[in-house]
Coordinates of C-alpha atoms and ligand atoms in Angstrom, one line a residue:
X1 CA 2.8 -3.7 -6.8
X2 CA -0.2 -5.1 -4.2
X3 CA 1.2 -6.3 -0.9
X4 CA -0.7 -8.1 2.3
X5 CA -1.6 -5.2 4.5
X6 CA -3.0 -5.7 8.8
X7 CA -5.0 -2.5 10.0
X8 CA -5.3 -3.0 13.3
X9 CA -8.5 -0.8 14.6
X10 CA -9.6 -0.6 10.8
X11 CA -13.2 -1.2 11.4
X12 CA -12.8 2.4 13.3
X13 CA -13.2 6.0 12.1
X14 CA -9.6 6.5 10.4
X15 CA -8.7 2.9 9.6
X16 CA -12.1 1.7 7.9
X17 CA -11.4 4.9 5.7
X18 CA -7.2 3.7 5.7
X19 CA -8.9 0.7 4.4
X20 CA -11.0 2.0 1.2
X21 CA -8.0 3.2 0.3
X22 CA -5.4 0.5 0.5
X23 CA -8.1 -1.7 -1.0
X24 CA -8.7 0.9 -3.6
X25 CA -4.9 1.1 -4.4
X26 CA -5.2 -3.1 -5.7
X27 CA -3.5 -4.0 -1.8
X28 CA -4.9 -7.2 0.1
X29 CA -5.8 -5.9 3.6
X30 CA -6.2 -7.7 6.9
X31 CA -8.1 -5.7 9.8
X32 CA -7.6 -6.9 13.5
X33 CA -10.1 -5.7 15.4
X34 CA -12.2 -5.8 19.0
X35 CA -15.1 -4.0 17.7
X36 CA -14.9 -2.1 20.9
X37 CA -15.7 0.7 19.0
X38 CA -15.3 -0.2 15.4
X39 CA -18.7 -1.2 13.5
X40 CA -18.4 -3.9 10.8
X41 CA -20.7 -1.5 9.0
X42 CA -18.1 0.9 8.5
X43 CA -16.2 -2.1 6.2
X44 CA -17.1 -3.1 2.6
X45 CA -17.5 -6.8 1.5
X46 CA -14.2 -6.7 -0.8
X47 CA -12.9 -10.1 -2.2
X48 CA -9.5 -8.8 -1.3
X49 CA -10.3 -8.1 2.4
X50 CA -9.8 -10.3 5.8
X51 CA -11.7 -9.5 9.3
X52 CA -9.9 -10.7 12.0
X53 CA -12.0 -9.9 15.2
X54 CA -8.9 -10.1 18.4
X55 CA -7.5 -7.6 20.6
X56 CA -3.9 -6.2 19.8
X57 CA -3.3 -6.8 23.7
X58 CA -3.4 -10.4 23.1
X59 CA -0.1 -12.0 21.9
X60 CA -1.7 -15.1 19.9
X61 CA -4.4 -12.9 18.3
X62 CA -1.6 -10.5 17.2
X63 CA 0.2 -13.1 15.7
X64 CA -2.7 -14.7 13.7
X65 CA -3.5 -11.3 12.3
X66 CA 0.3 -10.7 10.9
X67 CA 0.5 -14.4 9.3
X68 CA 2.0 -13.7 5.7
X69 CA 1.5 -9.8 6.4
X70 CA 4.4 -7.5 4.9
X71 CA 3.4 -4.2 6.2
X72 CA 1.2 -3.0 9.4
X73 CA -1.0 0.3 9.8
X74 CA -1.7 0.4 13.5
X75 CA -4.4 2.2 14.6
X76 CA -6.6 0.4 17.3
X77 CA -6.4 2.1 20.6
X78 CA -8.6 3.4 23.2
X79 CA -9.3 7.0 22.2
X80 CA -10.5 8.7 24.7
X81 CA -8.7 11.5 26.6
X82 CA -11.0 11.6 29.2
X83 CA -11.1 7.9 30.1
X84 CA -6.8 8.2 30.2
X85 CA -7.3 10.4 33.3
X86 CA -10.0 8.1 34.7
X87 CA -8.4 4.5 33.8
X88 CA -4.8 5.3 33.5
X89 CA -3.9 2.1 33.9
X90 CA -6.7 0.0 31.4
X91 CA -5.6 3.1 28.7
X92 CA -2.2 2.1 29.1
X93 CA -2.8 -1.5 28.1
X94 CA -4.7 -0.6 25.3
X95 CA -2.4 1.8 24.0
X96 CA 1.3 1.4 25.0
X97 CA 1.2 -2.9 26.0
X98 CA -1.2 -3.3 22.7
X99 CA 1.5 -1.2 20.5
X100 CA 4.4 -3.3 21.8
X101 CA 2.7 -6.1 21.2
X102 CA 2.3 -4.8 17.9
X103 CA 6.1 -3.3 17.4
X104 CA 7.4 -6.8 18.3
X105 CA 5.0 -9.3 16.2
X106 CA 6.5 -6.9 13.4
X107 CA 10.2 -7.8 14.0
X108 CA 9.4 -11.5 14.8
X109 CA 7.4 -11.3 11.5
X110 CA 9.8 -9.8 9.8
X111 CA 7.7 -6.8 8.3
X112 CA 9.1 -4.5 6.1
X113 CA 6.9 -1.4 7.6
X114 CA 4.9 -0.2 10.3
X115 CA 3.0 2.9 10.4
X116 CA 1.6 3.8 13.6
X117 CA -0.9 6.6 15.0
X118 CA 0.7 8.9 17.4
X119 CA -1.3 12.4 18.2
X120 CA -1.0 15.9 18.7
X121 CA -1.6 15.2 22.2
X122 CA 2.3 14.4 22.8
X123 CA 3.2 17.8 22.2
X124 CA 0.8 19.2 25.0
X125 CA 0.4 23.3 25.6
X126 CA 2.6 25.0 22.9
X127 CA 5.1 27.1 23.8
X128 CA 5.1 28.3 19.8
X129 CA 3.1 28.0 17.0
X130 CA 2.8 26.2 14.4
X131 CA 4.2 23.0 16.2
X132 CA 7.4 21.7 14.5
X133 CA 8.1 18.0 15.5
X134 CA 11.2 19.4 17.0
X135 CA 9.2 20.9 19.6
X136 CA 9.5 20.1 23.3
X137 CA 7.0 17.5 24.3
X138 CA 4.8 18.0 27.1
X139 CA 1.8 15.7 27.3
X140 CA -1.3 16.9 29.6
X141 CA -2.8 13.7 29.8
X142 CA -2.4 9.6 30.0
X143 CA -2.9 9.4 26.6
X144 CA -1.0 11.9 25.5
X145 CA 1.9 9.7 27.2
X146 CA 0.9 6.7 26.1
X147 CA 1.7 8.2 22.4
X148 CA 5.2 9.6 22.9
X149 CA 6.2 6.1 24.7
X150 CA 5.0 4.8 22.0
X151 CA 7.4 6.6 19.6
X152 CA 10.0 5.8 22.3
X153 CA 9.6 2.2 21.7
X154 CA 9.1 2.2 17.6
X155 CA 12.7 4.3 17.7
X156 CA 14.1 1.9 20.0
X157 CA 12.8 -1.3 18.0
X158 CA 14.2 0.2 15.0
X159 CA 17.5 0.5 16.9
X160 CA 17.6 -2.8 17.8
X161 CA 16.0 -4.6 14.9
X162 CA 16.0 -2.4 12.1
X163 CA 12.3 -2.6 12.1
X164 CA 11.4 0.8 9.7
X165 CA 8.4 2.5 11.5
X166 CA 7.0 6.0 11.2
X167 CA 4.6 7.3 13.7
X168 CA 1.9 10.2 12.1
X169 CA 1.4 12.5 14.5
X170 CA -2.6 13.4 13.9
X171 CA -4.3 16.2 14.7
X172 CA -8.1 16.9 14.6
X173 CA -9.4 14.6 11.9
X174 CA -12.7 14.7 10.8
X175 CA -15.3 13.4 8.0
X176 CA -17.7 11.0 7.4
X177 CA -17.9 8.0 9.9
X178 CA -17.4 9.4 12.9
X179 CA -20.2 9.0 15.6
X180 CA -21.6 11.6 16.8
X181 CA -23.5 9.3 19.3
X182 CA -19.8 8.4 21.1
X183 CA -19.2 9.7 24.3
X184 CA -15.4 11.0 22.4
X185 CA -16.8 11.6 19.6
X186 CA -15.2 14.7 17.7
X187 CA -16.0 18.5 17.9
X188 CA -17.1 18.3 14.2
X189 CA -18.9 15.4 14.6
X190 CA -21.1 17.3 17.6
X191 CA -21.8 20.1 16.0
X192 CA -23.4 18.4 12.6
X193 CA -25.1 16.3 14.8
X194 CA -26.7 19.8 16.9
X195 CA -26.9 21.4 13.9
X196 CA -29.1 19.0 12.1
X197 CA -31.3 18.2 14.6
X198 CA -32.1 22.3 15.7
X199 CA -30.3 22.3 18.8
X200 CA -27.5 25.1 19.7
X201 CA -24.1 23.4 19.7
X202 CA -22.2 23.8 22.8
X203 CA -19.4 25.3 23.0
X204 CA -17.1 25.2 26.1
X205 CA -15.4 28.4 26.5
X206 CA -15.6 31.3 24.3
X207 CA -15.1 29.4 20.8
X208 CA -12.5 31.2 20.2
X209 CA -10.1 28.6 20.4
X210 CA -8.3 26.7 17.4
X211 CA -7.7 23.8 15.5
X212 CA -6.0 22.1 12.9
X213 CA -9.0 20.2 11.8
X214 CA -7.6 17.7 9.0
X215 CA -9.9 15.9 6.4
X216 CA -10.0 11.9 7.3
X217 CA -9.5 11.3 3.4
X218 CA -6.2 12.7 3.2
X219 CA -4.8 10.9 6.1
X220 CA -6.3 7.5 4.4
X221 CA -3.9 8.7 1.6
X222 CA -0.5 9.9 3.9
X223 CA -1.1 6.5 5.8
X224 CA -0.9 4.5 2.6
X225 CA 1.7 6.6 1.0
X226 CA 3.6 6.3 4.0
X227 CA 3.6 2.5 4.6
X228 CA 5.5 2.2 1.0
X229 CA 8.4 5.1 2.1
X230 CA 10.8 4.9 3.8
X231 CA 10.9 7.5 6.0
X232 CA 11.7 6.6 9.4
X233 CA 10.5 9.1 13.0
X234 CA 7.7 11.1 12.9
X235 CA 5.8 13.5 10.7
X236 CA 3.0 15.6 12.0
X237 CA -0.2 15.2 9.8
X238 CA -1.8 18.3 9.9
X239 CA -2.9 21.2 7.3
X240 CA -1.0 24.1 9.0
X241 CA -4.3 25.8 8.8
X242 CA -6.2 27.3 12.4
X243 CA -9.8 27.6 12.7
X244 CA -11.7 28.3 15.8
X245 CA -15.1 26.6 16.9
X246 CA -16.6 30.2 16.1
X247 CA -15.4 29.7 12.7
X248 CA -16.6 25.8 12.3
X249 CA -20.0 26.6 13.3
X250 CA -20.3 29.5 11.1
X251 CA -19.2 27.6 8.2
X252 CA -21.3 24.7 9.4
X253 CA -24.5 27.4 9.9
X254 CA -23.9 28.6 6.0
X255 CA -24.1 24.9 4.5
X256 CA -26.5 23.1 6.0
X257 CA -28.6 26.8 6.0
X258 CA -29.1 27.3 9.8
X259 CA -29.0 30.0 12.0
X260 CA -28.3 28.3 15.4
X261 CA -25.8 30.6 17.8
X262 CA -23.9 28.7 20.4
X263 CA -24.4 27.8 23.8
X264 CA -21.7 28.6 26.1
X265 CA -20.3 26.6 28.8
X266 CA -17.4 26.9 31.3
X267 CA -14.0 25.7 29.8
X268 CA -12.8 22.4 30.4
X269 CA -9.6 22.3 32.3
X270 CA -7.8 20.3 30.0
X271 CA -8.4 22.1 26.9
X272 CA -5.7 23.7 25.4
X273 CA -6.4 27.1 23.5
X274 CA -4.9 27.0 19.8
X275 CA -3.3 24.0 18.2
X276 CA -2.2 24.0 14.7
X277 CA 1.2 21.7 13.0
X278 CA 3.9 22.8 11.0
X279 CA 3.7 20.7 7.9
X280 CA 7.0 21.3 6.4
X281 CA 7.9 17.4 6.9
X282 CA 4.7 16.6 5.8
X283 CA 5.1 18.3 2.3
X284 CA 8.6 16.9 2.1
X285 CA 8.1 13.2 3.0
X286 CA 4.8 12.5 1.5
X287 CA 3.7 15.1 -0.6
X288 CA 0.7 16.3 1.0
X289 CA 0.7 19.7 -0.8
X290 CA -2.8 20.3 -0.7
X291 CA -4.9 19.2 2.0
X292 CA -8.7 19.4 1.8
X293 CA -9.5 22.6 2.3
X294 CA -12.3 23.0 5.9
X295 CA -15.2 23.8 3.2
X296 CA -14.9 21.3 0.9
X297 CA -14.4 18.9 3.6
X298 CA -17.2 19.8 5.5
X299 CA -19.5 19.6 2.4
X300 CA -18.6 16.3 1.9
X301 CA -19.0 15.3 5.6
X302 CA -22.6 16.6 5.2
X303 CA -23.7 15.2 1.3
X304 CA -22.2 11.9 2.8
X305 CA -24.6 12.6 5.9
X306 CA -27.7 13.5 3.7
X307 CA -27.2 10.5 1.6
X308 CA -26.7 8.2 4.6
X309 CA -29.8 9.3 6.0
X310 CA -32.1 8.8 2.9
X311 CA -30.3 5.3 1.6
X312 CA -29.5 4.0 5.1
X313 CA -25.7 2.6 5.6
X314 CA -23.5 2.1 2.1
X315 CA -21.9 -0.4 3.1
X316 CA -18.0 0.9 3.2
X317 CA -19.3 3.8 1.4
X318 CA -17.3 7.1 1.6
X319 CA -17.7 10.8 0.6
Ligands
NAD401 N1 -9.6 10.9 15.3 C1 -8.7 11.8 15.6 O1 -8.8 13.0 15.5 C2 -7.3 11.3 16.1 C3 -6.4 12.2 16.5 C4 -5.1 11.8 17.0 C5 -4.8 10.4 17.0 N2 -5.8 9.5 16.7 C6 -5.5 8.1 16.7 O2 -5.8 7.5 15.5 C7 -6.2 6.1 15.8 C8 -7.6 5.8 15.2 O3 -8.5 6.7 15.9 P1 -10.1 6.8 15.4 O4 -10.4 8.2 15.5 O5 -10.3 6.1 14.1 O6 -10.8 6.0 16.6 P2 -11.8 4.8 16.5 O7 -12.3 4.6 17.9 O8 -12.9 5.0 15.5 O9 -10.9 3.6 16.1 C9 -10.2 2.8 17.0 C10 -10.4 1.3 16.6 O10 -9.6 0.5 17.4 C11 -10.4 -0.6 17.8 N3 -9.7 -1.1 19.1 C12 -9.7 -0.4 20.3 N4 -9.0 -1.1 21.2 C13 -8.6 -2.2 20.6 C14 -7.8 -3.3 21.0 N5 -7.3 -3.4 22.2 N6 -7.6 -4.3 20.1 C15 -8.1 -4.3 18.8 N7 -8.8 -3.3 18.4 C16 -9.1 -2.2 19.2 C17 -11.8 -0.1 18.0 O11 -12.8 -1.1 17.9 C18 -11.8 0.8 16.7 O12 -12.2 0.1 15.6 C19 -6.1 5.9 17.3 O13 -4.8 5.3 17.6 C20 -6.2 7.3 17.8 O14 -5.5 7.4 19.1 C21 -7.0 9.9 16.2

């Protein structure tokens, strides 16, 4: 059954790919967008797709976006740790005032759904691992914050209104799309980038720290699977599987047949050291059973590379 689908932020890293899918499932699909850092690149030309360029800040654009919509994936946000700590405040309007905005278009709407991004970054430095979503939340950052009020407010709006929301909790996504030329641009994204172009990757700290690094394909999937459930909280969306940087740039060294060793810099203060989700409630709400594995995702980050490189841009082309 297709349904009328808003992806706010889709012209970005996760939602362009959200949107491939959705489109690719027979849905129509709406994008709301500022282009602050989305590309209209990373879109196809789809008979069955809508741009909307507005900010989800903006009240009247909001409202334009969700005419005739039944279900919202909202994405846009400003991304960047970093510029939380600098510009608490502008951060905040992005991310928690553009999400209410969001939350309450939806009940005056009357959708049916709304699947939100939350992040990793709520839970802050475990105190055990894996990370259940039962586990005390202790954010180290504005943005981290700016999630988990978020997930305050979608609770509280389905409380009051019955509005059905889930918030995926993501943690280190990666794949084809993101830009390495970003100033927040992903550790998998800078190493490739290194990699390719003979330079050492840097590495701040001893490398030996972990991740849950989780293949941008397979959250397309959980994010459409989860706007047709009805699962209501949140759910982390992670592979339950730790690598450390060490480990990345090894694997990265064997397949794109390099030998470049690290350069090390001091660690950054608000690094945490290992990070990695339970995915119990994953596998029970949405069926993610087998999540790319880091090698087969990181082969198709790279063939997607190669063939970007010799065909130029593919046009809403994916891995
Ligand atoms: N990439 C990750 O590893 C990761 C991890 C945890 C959470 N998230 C969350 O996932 C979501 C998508 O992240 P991404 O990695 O695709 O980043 P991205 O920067 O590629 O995408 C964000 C999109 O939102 C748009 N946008 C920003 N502010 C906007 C505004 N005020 N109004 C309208 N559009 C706006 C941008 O132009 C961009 O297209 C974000 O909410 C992010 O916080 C991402």
């Amino acid at each position: 059954m297709s349904a009328t689908i808003l992806v706010t932020g889709g012209a970005g890293f996760i939602g362009s790919h959200s949107v491939d899918q959705l489109l690719s499932e027979g849905h129509h699909v709406r994008v709301l967008d500022n282009f602050s850092s989305g590309k209209k690149r990373n879109l196809p030309e789809h008979p069955r797709l809508e741009i909307v360029t507005g900010d989800v800040r903006n009240r009247a654009d909001v409202d334009r976006a969700m005419d005739g919509v039944e279900r919202c994936l909202h994405l846009a946000a400003q991304v960047s740790v970093a510029r939380s700590v600098s510009h608490p405040d502008e951060s905040a309007q992005h991310n928690v005032m553009g999400t209410l905005q969001v939350l309450h278009a939806a009940c005056r709407h009357g959708l049916s759904r709304v699947v939100y991004a939350s992040s990793a970054a709520v839970y802050g430095t475990p105190e055990n691992l894996p990370l259940s979503e039962g586990a005390r939340l202790r954010p180290l950052s504005p943005y981290g914050l700016e999630k988990w009020i978020n997930e305050r407010y979608a609770s509280l709006q389905h409380q009051l209104h019955g509005l059905s929301t889930l918030g995926f909790r993501y943690f280190n996504v990666y794949g084809p799309r993101q830009d390495p030329q970003s100033p927040y641009a992903g550790v998998i994204a800078l190493f490739v980038d290194a990699l390719r172009h003979n330079r050492s990757p840097t590495v701040f700290g001893d490398g030996g720290q972990t991740r849950d690094f989780v293949f941008v394909a397979d959250v397309a999937r959980m994010n459409a699977r989860a706007l047709f459930s009805e699962h209501q909280g949140v759910c982390n969306l992670a592979t339950g599987k730790a690598s450390s940087l060490l480990d990345l740039i090894a694997a990265l060294n064997t397949l794109l047949e390099s030998q470049q060793v690290p350069r090390f810099d001091a660690p950054r203060s608000e690094d945490i050291r290992h990070s990695l989700g339970a995915t119990a409630r994953l596998h029970k709400w949405f069926g993610l059973k087998e999540p790319r594995s880091l090698e087969d995702g990181l082969k198709a980050l790279i063939e997607h590379d190669a063939r970007w490189t010799a065909q130029g841009p593919q046009e809403g082309q994916m891995a």
